[in-house]
Amino acid sequence: MIKINLPHGNSVEIESNENKELNYSDREALDILRHTTAHVMAQAVQRLFPNAKIAIGPTIENGFYYDFDIPDHSLNMDDLPKIEEEMQKIIKENQKVEKQVIKNVQEQLTDFNLRGEVYKAELLMEYAQQNPTLYVCSVDGKAVWNDLCRGPHIPETKYIKAFKLLNTAGAYWRGDEKNKMLQRIYATAFWAKDDLKAYLTFLEEAEKRDHRKLSNQLELFSIKDEVGPGLVLWHPNLAFVREQIENYWRSEHRKRGYVIVNTPHIAKKQLWDISGHTGFYDDNMYYLNVEEDKDYVLKPMNCPFHMLIYKSRRYSYRNLPIRMAELGTVYRKERSGTLHGLSRVRGFTQDDAHIFCTQDQFVSEIHNVIDLVDYTMKIFGLTYEVELSTRPEKFVGEIENWDKAEAGLKQALEQKGIEYQINEGDGAFYGPKIDFKLKDAIGRTWQAATIQLDFNLPSRFDLKYTEKDGSLQTPVMLHRVIFGSMERFVGALTEHYAGAFPLWLAPVQAVLIPIADRHIEFAESVYNRMKEAGLRVELDDRSESMNSKIRDAQNSKIFYMLVIGDKEIEANAVAVRTRKGQAGVQSIDEVISNLVSEAKNR
RNA sequence: GCCGGCAUAGCUCAGCAGGUAGAGCAGCGGUUUCGUAAACCGCAGGUCGUGGGUUCGAAUCCCGUUGCCGGCUCCA
């Protein structure tokens, strides 16, 4: 029995093998409610669309979904209120939800098939040996609906008090694009109405932080039809933010023993034959027909170039590791439906590096990279999730090397005390990898940093170094990025800061606001002094009211507003206002020295 | 690429039982000189994404196409 303590001192008991008590705000308690709500939703959909077949309906982080195959109808937003209404009816009927062990699988299969529930039948066949259970909804003791399900479920539908259908989407059966596309409804449910309301408010607020929305307001970037999808125009403000980040990146890499290189944007197809990209990456590459039988390719990766730089001289074990970095702009023909603001584009700059080292060095090199990732994310106040992907079925290289590499990656993560999730078999064919994922405003995750071992390219390019004993050995190679791409990272940062960049990144650090025209002259002198001090300051000398200037500055999320009127001139000072409100009067000298020292802090 | 939705001025949006476009903000020209989130008046801005079709007549209806949005798949 699971006991869930509900709002207002009530409680509900859930049939289960486990014995425990949960609070209504616990994830596990929410999952039970949401799962039952998913069943109610599925039943409602089948009432409204009798030809609908049900597939799967799991709970997810902030809600649940259910997939349907509806041959004679396409679900759209207008259907959602109707389905919600039907769900309310079901809740009013206060259906009992009861577990029923499937004693005769064959009989149940026949029943599913008879009703055309082919997806449930397929699932039942797989679970046949695992004591599958059915959850039956009934009214007045009469069964009205059932679903193959592991449970647990709430005992009666009356407990469903706060739910909302959010959107519709297409989704492949079993997540495989070779399968039929089903229709999915995303929804959420909470035990308490206030919790639902709070969640919906959160979603609204999160939408305002969307970097694509903020871009209009703050003039950050644009993507124009005339240029092409997924190709970013960086406007001055965001270009400035990027410049600051790149400056950090360069100095940090130099500190950490990297060399920085530059390589071309295009190369002969032949280069990509050597790297092997033409074989498996063809669909993503842009080909340029420069001359007949001499095709050039717009680079989708920087690695081959770095291989060749490595190869241009001989190295001994004493020279390794070589850490070769580049802010390299690559172009990949991403599928049209996957593009997304700055987060998923077709032309982007990777903060790429390739580390060439010996077998004995790669664990400590991985360690170093993890360190750099963690150090960097902390500067920006970003939190991340880590995933380790291991050897896939199709792979190159020796199994011992894979095992050693995977163990090395794990060891490095564990030594740093970083929590991670293992994605078994999800590594690249050329090596295992660690991915660092950032969340956007509404909780979608985007891969940023990644560390990948490569057992393929060094031998394809025939890279060598001389060992102590004079023998020629192939170095181990690591691909790694810290930001991932400048586009995606800056997009994530914009959402993280909600557009209000910290002082060291802010394109404009302060705006001077003279109240009336007679204050402009003094404001100009302050402006000049601040400029000389290296501050990024603007003078708003428009013929507008002070309130209007403040409003504009607030909306532009400018860090400091410095108001100048009669009193300030008298005192040789400015009235400081931050984004949060008024912050007292400071003398000119004070303001300048404060801002200068504050701007140094990252 | 796939499923669904959307596309009207620089931005946000109204107009859509078919009768050749409208507001606010931004911009420009004036007036105003102001104490912590919008001073006032005026002017100018759109062949309604694009190509076809239906119709006497299309922003509005139909089809194609491009782009965007939400997902799926794939990925930095």
XYZ file of C-alpha atoms (C1' of nucleotides) in Angstrom:
678
model
C 0.000 0.000 0.000
C 1.209 3.446 -0.863
C -0.368 6.204 1.165
C -0.382 9.643 -0.400
C -1.045 12.590 1.848
C -3.220 15.036 -0.037
C -3.757 18.756 0.392
C -6.168 19.784 3.162
C -5.247 16.828 5.361
C -6.873 14.133 3.234
C -5.126 11.031 2.014
C -5.560 8.246 -0.499
C -4.312 4.683 -0.477
C -2.900 3.094 -3.583
C -2.693 -0.648 -4.103
C 0.957 -1.611 -4.414
C 3.531 -4.171 -3.371
C 5.486 -1.429 -1.707
C 4.642 0.083 1.615
C 5.284 3.747 1.945
C 3.878 7.152 2.575
C 4.221 9.956 0.076
C 3.400 13.613 0.033
C 1.234 14.918 -2.812
C 4.078 17.043 -4.092
C 6.486 14.085 -4.347
C 7.444 13.106 -7.841
C 6.353 9.524 -7.236
C 2.925 10.601 -6.028
C 2.578 12.868 -9.039
C 3.573 10.037 -11.351
C 0.761 7.846 -10.028
C -1.811 10.593 -10.490
C -0.493 11.495 -13.923
C -0.476 7.927 -15.047
C -4.134 7.517 -14.166
C -4.912 10.855 -15.783
C -3.243 9.543 -18.926
C -5.652 6.601 -18.858
C -8.588 8.938 -18.451
C -7.303 10.981 -21.375
C -6.947 7.885 -23.533
C -10.460 6.796 -22.662
C -11.788 10.260 -23.511
C -9.981 10.228 -26.863
C -11.491 6.852 -27.690
C -14.948 8.073 -26.750
C -14.609 11.051 -29.083
C -12.757 9.179 -31.817
C -13.970 5.582 -31.751
C -11.392 4.522 -34.333
C -8.493 5.681 -32.165
C -6.059 2.958 -31.119
C -4.028 3.481 -28.005
C -0.259 2.985 -27.930
C 1.704 4.058 -24.878
C 1.111 6.722 -22.250
C 3.954 7.160 -19.795
C 4.619 9.918 -17.323
C 7.468 12.314 -18.019
C 9.301 14.879 -15.963
C 6.539 17.455 -15.720
C 3.501 15.559 -16.867
C 2.594 12.756 -19.174
C 1.643 11.946 -22.746
C -0.331 9.351 -24.579
C 0.196 8.193 -28.149
C -2.716 7.358 -30.425
C -3.235 6.014 -33.874
C -6.338 7.760 -35.187
C -6.780 6.871 -38.854
C -9.693 9.207 -39.557
C -8.691 12.334 -37.668
C -5.705 14.615 -37.142
C -5.535 15.952 -33.635
C -5.017 19.673 -33.299
C -5.172 22.263 -30.547
C -8.914 22.727 -31.018
C -9.480 19.129 -29.992
C -7.839 19.574 -26.623
C -10.684 21.448 -24.863
C -13.132 18.856 -26.176
C -11.001 16.048 -24.815
C -10.641 17.860 -21.507
C -14.407 18.165 -21.329
C -14.829 14.449 -21.968
C -12.232 13.749 -19.282
C -14.255 15.829 -16.825
C -17.243 13.615 -17.557
C -15.214 10.505 -16.837
C -13.958 12.023 -13.606
C -17.530 12.888 -12.631
C -18.578 9.299 -13.215
C -15.976 8.524 -10.588
C -14.787 5.400 -12.306
C -13.128 2.749 -10.187
C -9.656 1.781 -11.403
C -8.773 -1.801 -10.592
C -5.806 -4.017 -11.239
C -6.457 -7.321 -12.931
C -3.741 -9.889 -13.535
C -3.974 -11.286 -17.038
C -4.397 -15.001 -16.439
C -4.853 -16.022 -20.022
C -2.516 -14.030 -22.225
C -3.753 -15.663 -25.405
C -7.324 -14.718 -24.632
C -6.338 -11.143 -23.904
C -4.323 -10.983 -27.113
C -7.363 -12.096 -29.037
C -9.408 -9.448 -27.301
C -6.904 -6.708 -28.152
C -6.690 -7.850 -31.747
C -10.439 -8.094 -32.040
C -10.707 -4.491 -30.941
C -7.925 -3.493 -33.304
C -5.634 -2.603 -30.411
C -2.592 -3.806 -32.301
C -0.140 -1.747 -30.284
C -1.361 -3.160 -26.986
C -1.219 -6.628 -28.498
C 2.369 -6.082 -29.551
C 3.286 -4.934 -26.063
C 1.430 -7.786 -24.381
C 3.325 -10.328 -26.430
C 6.536 -8.866 -25.083
C 5.376 -8.805 -21.491
C 3.695 -12.210 -21.721
C 6.182 -13.818 -19.363
C 6.208 -10.978 -16.837
C 2.797 -11.339 -15.171
C 1.183 -8.593 -17.210
C -1.634 -6.675 -15.628
C -4.640 -4.863 -16.957
C -6.151 -1.819 -15.324
C -9.901 -1.804 -15.671
C -12.078 1.273 -15.318
C -15.610 0.566 -14.227
C -18.819 2.414 -13.479
C -21.265 0.824 -11.069
C -19.338 -2.425 -11.236
C -19.498 -2.511 -15.019
C -16.163 -2.437 -16.856
C -16.099 0.398 -19.390
C -12.469 0.588 -20.425
C -9.141 -1.092 -19.845
C -5.480 -0.639 -20.591
C -2.482 -2.911 -20.434
C -0.460 -1.302 -17.685
C 1.959 -2.018 -14.888
C 0.402 0.574 -12.612
C 0.046 1.610 -9.905
C -3.021 3.790 -10.268
C -5.230 5.857 -8.037
C -8.350 3.863 -7.039
C -10.969 6.306 -8.296
C -10.977 9.029 -10.926
C -12.456 11.586 -8.523
C -8.969 12.367 -7.223
C -8.104 13.976 -10.541
C -8.715 17.613 -9.759
C -6.121 19.605 -11.671
C -4.982 18.695 -15.158
C -4.350 20.396 -18.455
C -3.737 19.169 -21.977
C -0.830 21.152 -23.328
C -0.128 20.316 -26.935
C -0.243 17.765 -29.689
C 2.659 16.275 -31.572
C 3.628 13.526 -33.920
C 5.713 10.678 -32.551
C 6.943 7.474 -34.117
C 5.736 4.205 -32.660
C 8.526 3.065 -30.343
C 10.558 6.115 -31.280
C 11.702 4.582 -34.533
C 11.331 6.684 -37.638
C 10.833 3.574 -39.731
C 7.605 2.969 -37.838
C 4.261 4.612 -38.268
C 3.862 8.091 -36.922
C 1.329 8.295 -34.144
C -0.409 11.304 -32.643
C 0.721 12.343 -29.217
C -0.977 14.549 -26.659
C 1.205 16.129 -23.988
C -0.507 17.021 -20.734
C 0.114 17.498 -17.072
C -1.689 16.930 -13.787
C -1.217 17.878 -10.153
C -2.907 16.874 -6.935
C -3.503 20.515 -6.058
C -5.032 23.148 -8.318
C -2.511 25.704 -7.084
C 0.353 23.500 -8.175
C -1.077 23.270 -11.665
C -1.555 27.009 -11.767
C 2.007 27.571 -10.576
C 3.334 25.233 -13.242
C 1.387 26.955 -16.010
C 2.650 30.315 -14.780
C 6.170 28.956 -14.812
C 5.733 27.896 -18.432
C 4.487 31.359 -19.364
C 7.406 33.008 -17.628
C 9.841 30.593 -19.206
C 8.548 31.462 -22.654
C 9.527 35.064 -22.042
C 13.097 33.908 -21.420
C 13.252 32.106 -24.756
C 16.366 33.431 -26.509
C 14.427 33.769 -29.748
C 11.905 36.077 -28.059
C 14.572 38.037 -26.216
C 16.460 38.467 -29.456
C 13.806 40.851 -30.774
C 13.702 42.862 -27.606
C 17.468 43.050 -27.121
C 18.603 42.958 -30.762
C 20.741 39.866 -30.424
C 20.644 37.948 -33.686
C 18.527 37.158 -36.700
C 18.059 34.360 -39.169
C 16.824 35.594 -42.531
C 15.055 33.759 -45.306
C 17.321 35.481 -47.799
C 20.355 33.923 -46.121
C 18.903 30.542 -45.346
C 17.561 28.500 -42.471
C 19.916 27.835 -39.601
C 22.397 30.509 -40.648
C 22.839 33.118 -37.958
C 23.435 36.839 -38.296
C 25.029 37.993 -35.056
C 23.904 41.540 -34.286
C 26.296 43.863 -32.457
C 24.976 43.116 -28.967
C 25.293 39.365 -29.148
C 28.509 39.611 -31.135
C 29.905 41.543 -28.195
C 28.843 38.891 -25.711
C 30.478 36.309 -27.929
C 33.663 38.327 -28.168
C 33.942 38.443 -24.386
C 33.361 34.718 -24.120
C 35.900 34.007 -26.821
C 38.443 36.187 -25.056
C 37.912 34.173 -21.906
C 38.186 30.987 -23.931
C 41.486 31.931 -25.547
C 43.189 33.039 -22.394
C 41.963 30.025 -20.451
C 43.169 27.649 -23.144
C 46.578 29.235 -23.326
C 46.814 28.926 -19.545
C 46.003 25.263 -19.805
C 48.625 24.389 -22.367
C 46.654 24.498 -25.588
C 47.954 25.771 -28.894
C 45.440 27.624 -31.040
C 45.200 27.117 -34.792
C 43.094 28.235 -37.747
C 41.967 26.138 -40.683
C 40.006 26.725 -43.914
C 36.248 26.493 -44.341
C 36.414 24.196 -47.323
C 38.528 21.263 -48.372
C 38.673 18.778 -51.202
C 36.356 15.830 -51.043
C 39.474 13.685 -50.875
C 40.202 14.902 -47.345
C 36.800 13.684 -46.237
C 37.427 10.377 -47.932
C 40.489 9.944 -45.760
C 38.619 10.907 -42.605
C 35.769 8.629 -43.606
C 33.131 11.340 -43.440
C 32.046 10.880 -47.033
C 30.915 7.416 -46.104
C 28.707 8.022 -43.136
C 28.206 11.774 -42.994
C 27.344 12.448 -46.618
C 23.766 13.540 -46.004
C 24.961 16.266 -43.679
C 27.670 17.730 -45.872
C 27.438 20.681 -48.253
C 29.200 19.951 -51.513
C 30.607 22.760 -53.621
C 31.108 22.173 -57.301
C 34.101 24.387 -57.757
C 35.464 22.586 -60.781
C 34.477 19.414 -62.488
C 35.769 16.240 -60.811
C 37.248 18.361 -58.060
C 34.467 18.651 -55.563
C 35.058 20.674 -52.485
C 33.190 20.259 -49.228
C 32.207 22.911 -46.723
C 33.724 21.559 -43.539
C 31.324 19.808 -41.170
C 34.152 19.116 -38.707
C 37.539 20.555 -37.855
C 39.273 17.311 -36.988
C 40.845 16.366 -40.325
C 42.652 19.680 -40.504
C 44.054 19.247 -37.037
C 45.187 15.755 -37.985
C 47.159 17.219 -40.846
C 48.701 19.931 -38.706
C 49.819 17.213 -36.321
C 51.198 15.224 -39.216
C 53.225 18.068 -40.600
C 56.085 17.278 -38.234
C 57.390 14.377 -36.172
C 56.608 14.077 -32.493
C 58.226 12.099 -29.726
C 56.536 10.966 -26.549
C 58.267 13.930 -24.916
C 56.150 16.335 -26.995
C 52.828 14.815 -26.005
C 50.200 15.703 -25.151
C 49.578 18.137 -27.974
C 46.416 20.094 -27.275
C 45.258 21.788 -30.472
C 42.317 24.167 -30.275
C 40.357 26.202 -32.766
C 37.206 28.280 -32.843
C 36.241 26.519 -36.026
C 33.122 27.327 -37.984
C 31.477 24.268 -39.474
C 28.448 23.716 -41.683
C 26.125 20.782 -41.405
C 22.993 20.160 -43.416
C 20.712 19.448 -40.490
C 17.261 18.142 -41.227
C 14.847 21.021 -41.630
C 12.544 20.087 -38.782
C 15.336 20.075 -36.252
C 16.406 23.705 -36.510
C 15.787 25.818 -33.441
C 16.911 29.409 -32.929
C 20.554 29.449 -31.898
C 20.311 26.028 -30.323
C 20.257 24.042 -33.528
C 21.651 25.694 -36.620
C 23.391 24.762 -39.851
C 26.439 26.967 -39.538
C 28.103 27.169 -36.162
C 31.414 27.730 -34.480
C 32.729 24.958 -32.332
C 35.205 25.705 -29.591
C 36.936 22.623 -30.781
C 40.136 20.956 -29.677
C 41.942 17.732 -30.366
C 44.288 16.292 -27.820
C 46.949 13.908 -29.069
C 48.475 11.855 -26.274
C 49.854 8.500 -25.228
C 47.939 5.583 -23.761
C 49.266 6.580 -20.356
C 48.110 10.148 -20.656
C 44.544 10.086 -21.808
C 42.896 9.537 -18.431
C 44.596 12.565 -16.963
C 43.817 14.525 -20.132
C 40.133 13.644 -19.750
C 40.427 14.731 -16.185
C 41.808 18.074 -17.300
C 38.993 18.608 -19.752
C 36.313 17.768 -17.184
C 38.012 20.255 -14.949
C 37.911 22.943 -17.594
C 34.236 22.247 -18.329
C 33.316 22.442 -14.674
C 35.406 25.555 -14.096
C 33.853 27.260 -17.102
C 30.254 26.349 -16.302
C 30.700 27.702 -12.786
C 31.817 31.044 -14.170
C 28.504 31.323 -15.959
C 26.534 29.801 -13.105
C 25.302 27.017 -15.352
C 24.398 23.591 -14.057
C 24.652 20.567 -16.282
C 23.839 16.898 -16.540
C 26.441 14.377 -17.553
C 26.031 11.296 -19.697
C 28.587 8.630 -20.479
C 28.013 6.748 -23.728
C 29.664 3.376 -24.173
C 30.607 1.050 -27.024
C 27.931 0.567 -29.667
C 27.363 -2.641 -31.595
C 29.193 -1.347 -34.628
C 32.577 -0.026 -33.615
C 36.177 0.315 -34.745
C 39.337 -0.286 -32.709
C 40.308 -2.915 -30.197
C 37.918 -3.993 -27.460
C 40.690 -3.665 -24.850
C 41.132 -0.044 -25.818
C 37.409 0.580 -25.554
C 37.290 -1.025 -22.131
C 40.278 0.933 -20.998
C 38.842 4.144 -22.364
C 35.434 3.629 -20.803
C 37.039 2.814 -17.494
C 39.205 5.914 -17.866
C 36.209 8.128 -18.525
C 34.370 6.690 -15.530
C 37.393 7.051 -13.325
C 37.818 10.670 -14.275
C 34.140 11.440 -13.578
C 34.178 9.646 -10.273
C 37.355 11.284 -9.107
C 35.725 14.637 -9.767
C 32.648 13.479 -7.875
C 30.402 14.212 -10.845
C 27.105 12.365 -11.059
C 26.450 10.820 -14.430
C 24.115 8.606 -16.322
C 25.327 5.767 -18.529
C 23.959 5.433 -22.048
C 24.873 1.878 -22.847
C 25.838 1.406 -26.495
C 25.287 5.063 -27.336
C 28.891 5.987 -28.055
C 30.170 6.974 -31.474
C 31.446 4.126 -33.596
C 34.947 5.542 -33.198
C 34.993 5.881 -29.424
C 33.169 6.384 -26.117
C 32.169 9.862 -24.985
C 31.054 12.041 -22.124
C 28.349 14.594 -22.892
C 27.476 17.608 -20.794
C 23.911 18.815 -21.209
C 22.474 22.239 -20.494
C 18.797 22.978 -19.955
C 16.950 25.763 -21.721
C 14.251 27.970 -20.213
C 11.498 25.381 -20.434
C 13.680 22.463 -19.451
C 14.672 21.037 -22.820
C 18.230 19.727 -22.690
C 20.900 20.620 -25.232
C 24.278 19.049 -25.536
C 27.053 21.518 -24.924
C 30.440 20.194 -23.873
C 31.517 16.767 -25.005
C 34.637 14.665 -24.674
C 35.051 11.885 -27.200
C 37.822 9.357 -27.527
C 38.661 8.463 -31.087
C 40.215 5.141 -32.041
C 39.602 5.778 -35.699
C 40.999 9.016 -37.060
C 44.599 8.736 -35.788
C 45.068 5.507 -37.688
C 43.123 6.693 -40.741
C 45.505 9.624 -40.969
C 48.406 7.422 -39.961
C 49.441 9.625 -37.059
C 52.616 8.588 -35.252
C 54.934 9.537 -32.473
C 58.239 8.019 -31.398
C 58.192 6.053 -28.160
C 61.055 5.771 -25.671
C 62.212 2.576 -27.293
C 62.366 4.255 -30.663
C 59.293 2.525 -32.046
C 56.571 4.443 -33.880
C 53.244 4.446 -32.093
C 49.807 5.816 -32.920
C 48.688 8.465 -30.450
C 45.359 8.372 -28.664
C 43.149 11.226 -29.729
C 40.451 13.124 -27.886
C 37.880 15.415 -29.466
C 36.448 17.893 -27.070
C 34.418 21.077 -26.923
C 33.646 23.125 -23.833
C 30.859 25.420 -25.019
C 29.852 23.008 -27.754
C 29.091 25.714 -30.231
C 29.165 29.436 -29.689
C 25.637 29.682 -31.067
C 24.078 27.121 -28.796
C 26.054 28.215 -25.772
C 25.217 31.877 -26.150
C 21.573 30.921 -26.684
C 21.611 28.926 -23.467
C 23.314 31.786 -21.662
C 20.710 34.263 -22.870
C 17.982 32.108 -21.363
C 19.972 31.472 -18.217
C 20.378 35.194 -17.587
C 16.956 35.993 -19.072
C 18.806 38.451 -21.301
C 20.237 40.357 -18.341
C 23.903 39.632 -18.928
C 26.347 40.128 -16.080
C 28.570 43.167 -16.221
C 31.572 41.498 -17.849
C 29.431 40.248 -20.734
C 26.976 43.124 -21.059
C 27.316 45.050 -24.336
C 26.231 48.189 -22.487
C 27.199 48.395 -18.847
C 25.621 51.706 -17.986
C 23.446 54.377 -19.513
C 23.611 58.006 -18.436
C 20.208 59.619 -18.103
C 20.206 63.407 -17.909
C 16.804 64.554 -16.669
C 16.573 67.762 -18.685
C 18.596 69.298 -21.505
C 20.491 71.523 -19.095
C 21.986 68.362 -17.565
C 23.409 67.034 -20.816
C 26.654 68.939 -20.695
C 27.560 67.504 -17.303
C 26.421 64.065 -18.415
C 28.759 64.321 -21.407
C 31.707 64.975 -19.155
C 30.791 61.947 -17.051
C 30.360 59.954 -20.234
C 33.848 60.869 -21.425
C 35.421 59.979 -18.104
C 33.690 56.612 -18.041
C 34.709 55.877 -21.616
C 38.305 56.701 -20.729
C 38.071 54.280 -17.832
C 37.195 51.584 -20.348
C 33.536 51.294 -19.425
C 30.848 50.540 -21.973
C 28.550 53.453 -21.392
C 25.878 55.228 -23.378
C 24.442 58.710 -23.047
C 20.696 58.979 -23.524
C 20.397 62.624 -24.550
C 17.094 62.203 -26.372
C 14.376 64.729 -25.731
C 12.395 62.214 -23.702
C 11.197 62.151 -20.130
C 13.429 60.566 -17.537
C 10.788 57.937 -16.955
C 10.754 57.046 -20.583
C 14.538 56.728 -20.670
C 14.504 54.541 -17.590
C 11.835 52.358 -19.088
C 13.804 51.889 -22.283
C 16.950 51.081 -20.343
C 15.080 48.591 -18.171
C 13.619 46.906 -21.207
C 17.059 46.706 -22.758
C 18.169 45.071 -19.493
C 21.006 47.543 -19.074
C 22.879 46.915 -15.856
C 23.222 50.447 -14.480
C 21.125 53.532 -15.076
C 22.858 56.667 -13.895
C 20.454 59.577 -13.497
C 21.760 63.120 -13.567
C 19.735 66.146 -12.479
C 20.330 69.400 -10.619
C 21.127 67.679 -7.329
C 23.683 65.370 -8.887
C 25.480 68.145 -10.707
C 25.576 70.092 -7.454
C 27.163 67.094 -5.713
C 29.349 65.994 -8.656
C 27.538 62.673 -8.494
C 25.035 60.395 -10.198
C 21.880 58.709 -8.888
C 22.447 54.998 -9.407
C 19.652 52.705 -10.450
C 20.118 49.007 -11.116
C 17.681 46.707 -12.864
C 16.172 46.104 -9.472
C 15.552 49.722 -8.549
C 17.168 52.799 -7.060
C 20.515 52.250 -5.388
C 21.551 55.580 -3.892
C 23.739 58.436 -5.009
C 27.439 57.992 -5.689
C 30.159 60.433 -6.597
C 31.547 60.208 -10.112
C 34.849 58.823 -8.841
C 33.068 56.225 -6.783
C 30.857 55.055 -9.609
C 33.737 54.742 -12.013
C 35.988 52.827 -9.660
C 33.119 50.585 -8.557
C 32.082 49.740 -12.084
C 35.624 49.202 -13.247
C 36.370 46.770 -10.466
C 33.008 45.052 -10.770
C 33.469 44.600 -14.511
C 36.666 42.689 -13.878
C 34.804 39.966 -12.038
C 33.470 37.118 -14.046
C 12.857 14.197 -43.088
C 7.947 13.014 -40.467
C 3.022 14.692 -37.750
C 0.187 19.044 -36.409
C -0.249 24.347 -36.314
C 1.014 29.312 -37.939
C 2.574 33.334 -41.678
C -0.999 40.846 -42.087
C 3.835 47.533 -41.356
C 10.694 47.107 -38.064
C 8.008 44.770 -33.373
C 3.272 43.007 -30.916
C -1.271 42.087 -32.854
C -6.638 43.242 -34.879
C -9.322 42.428 -39.488
C -10.923 36.224 -41.950
C -19.844 34.328 -42.461
C -15.167 36.791 -49.509
C -16.410 43.460 -51.239
C -9.136 45.331 -52.861
C -6.181 46.732 -44.975
C -6.246 48.896 -39.068
C -4.175 49.829 -33.844
C -0.259 50.340 -30.246
C 4.958 50.594 -29.914
C 9.346 51.715 -32.786
C 10.798 55.555 -36.887
C 10.528 60.744 -38.786
C 8.903 66.253 -37.931
C 7.334 69.565 -34.265
C 6.017 71.062 -29.261
C 7.552 69.723 -24.115
C 12.631 70.053 -20.185
C 10.422 66.559 -16.914
C 13.189 63.234 -10.362
C 13.101 56.713 -10.973
C 9.128 51.720 -15.882
C 5.675 55.180 -21.443
C 4.801 63.763 -22.108
C 1.698 65.750 -26.329
C 0.450 66.701 -31.614
C 1.324 65.368 -36.535
C 3.592 62.474 -40.654
C 5.179 58.302 -42.956
C 5.137 52.556 -43.069
C 2.098 46.822 -45.806
C 1.166 44.441 -53.910
C -1.488 40.690 -46.215
C 5.400 34.855 -47.132
C 5.229 33.032 -52.247
C 2.991 30.591 -56.870
C -1.403 28.832 -58.847
C -6.832 28.067 -58.588
C -12.233 29.190 -57.363
C -15.006 33.941 -57.897
C -17.653 39.718 -60.973
C -14.364 40.352 -56.664
C -9.520 36.844 -52.198
C -5.643 39.074 -46.473
C -10.186 36.053 -45.914
C -11.989 29.781 -49.555
C -8.947 25.532 -52.173
C -4.087 23.395 -53.872
C 1.241 23.694 -54.242
C 5.650 25.872 -52.198
C 9.002 28.411 -48.672
C 9.807 29.789 -43.747
C 8.660 29.614 -38.635
C 6.425 27.227 -34.045
C 5.371 22.506 -30.964
C 6.914 17.569 -30.985
C 9.260 12.833 -33.146
C 13.773 11.144 -35.369
C 18.802 12.916 -35.672
C 22.580 16.072 -33.403
C 27.222 20.846 -31.063
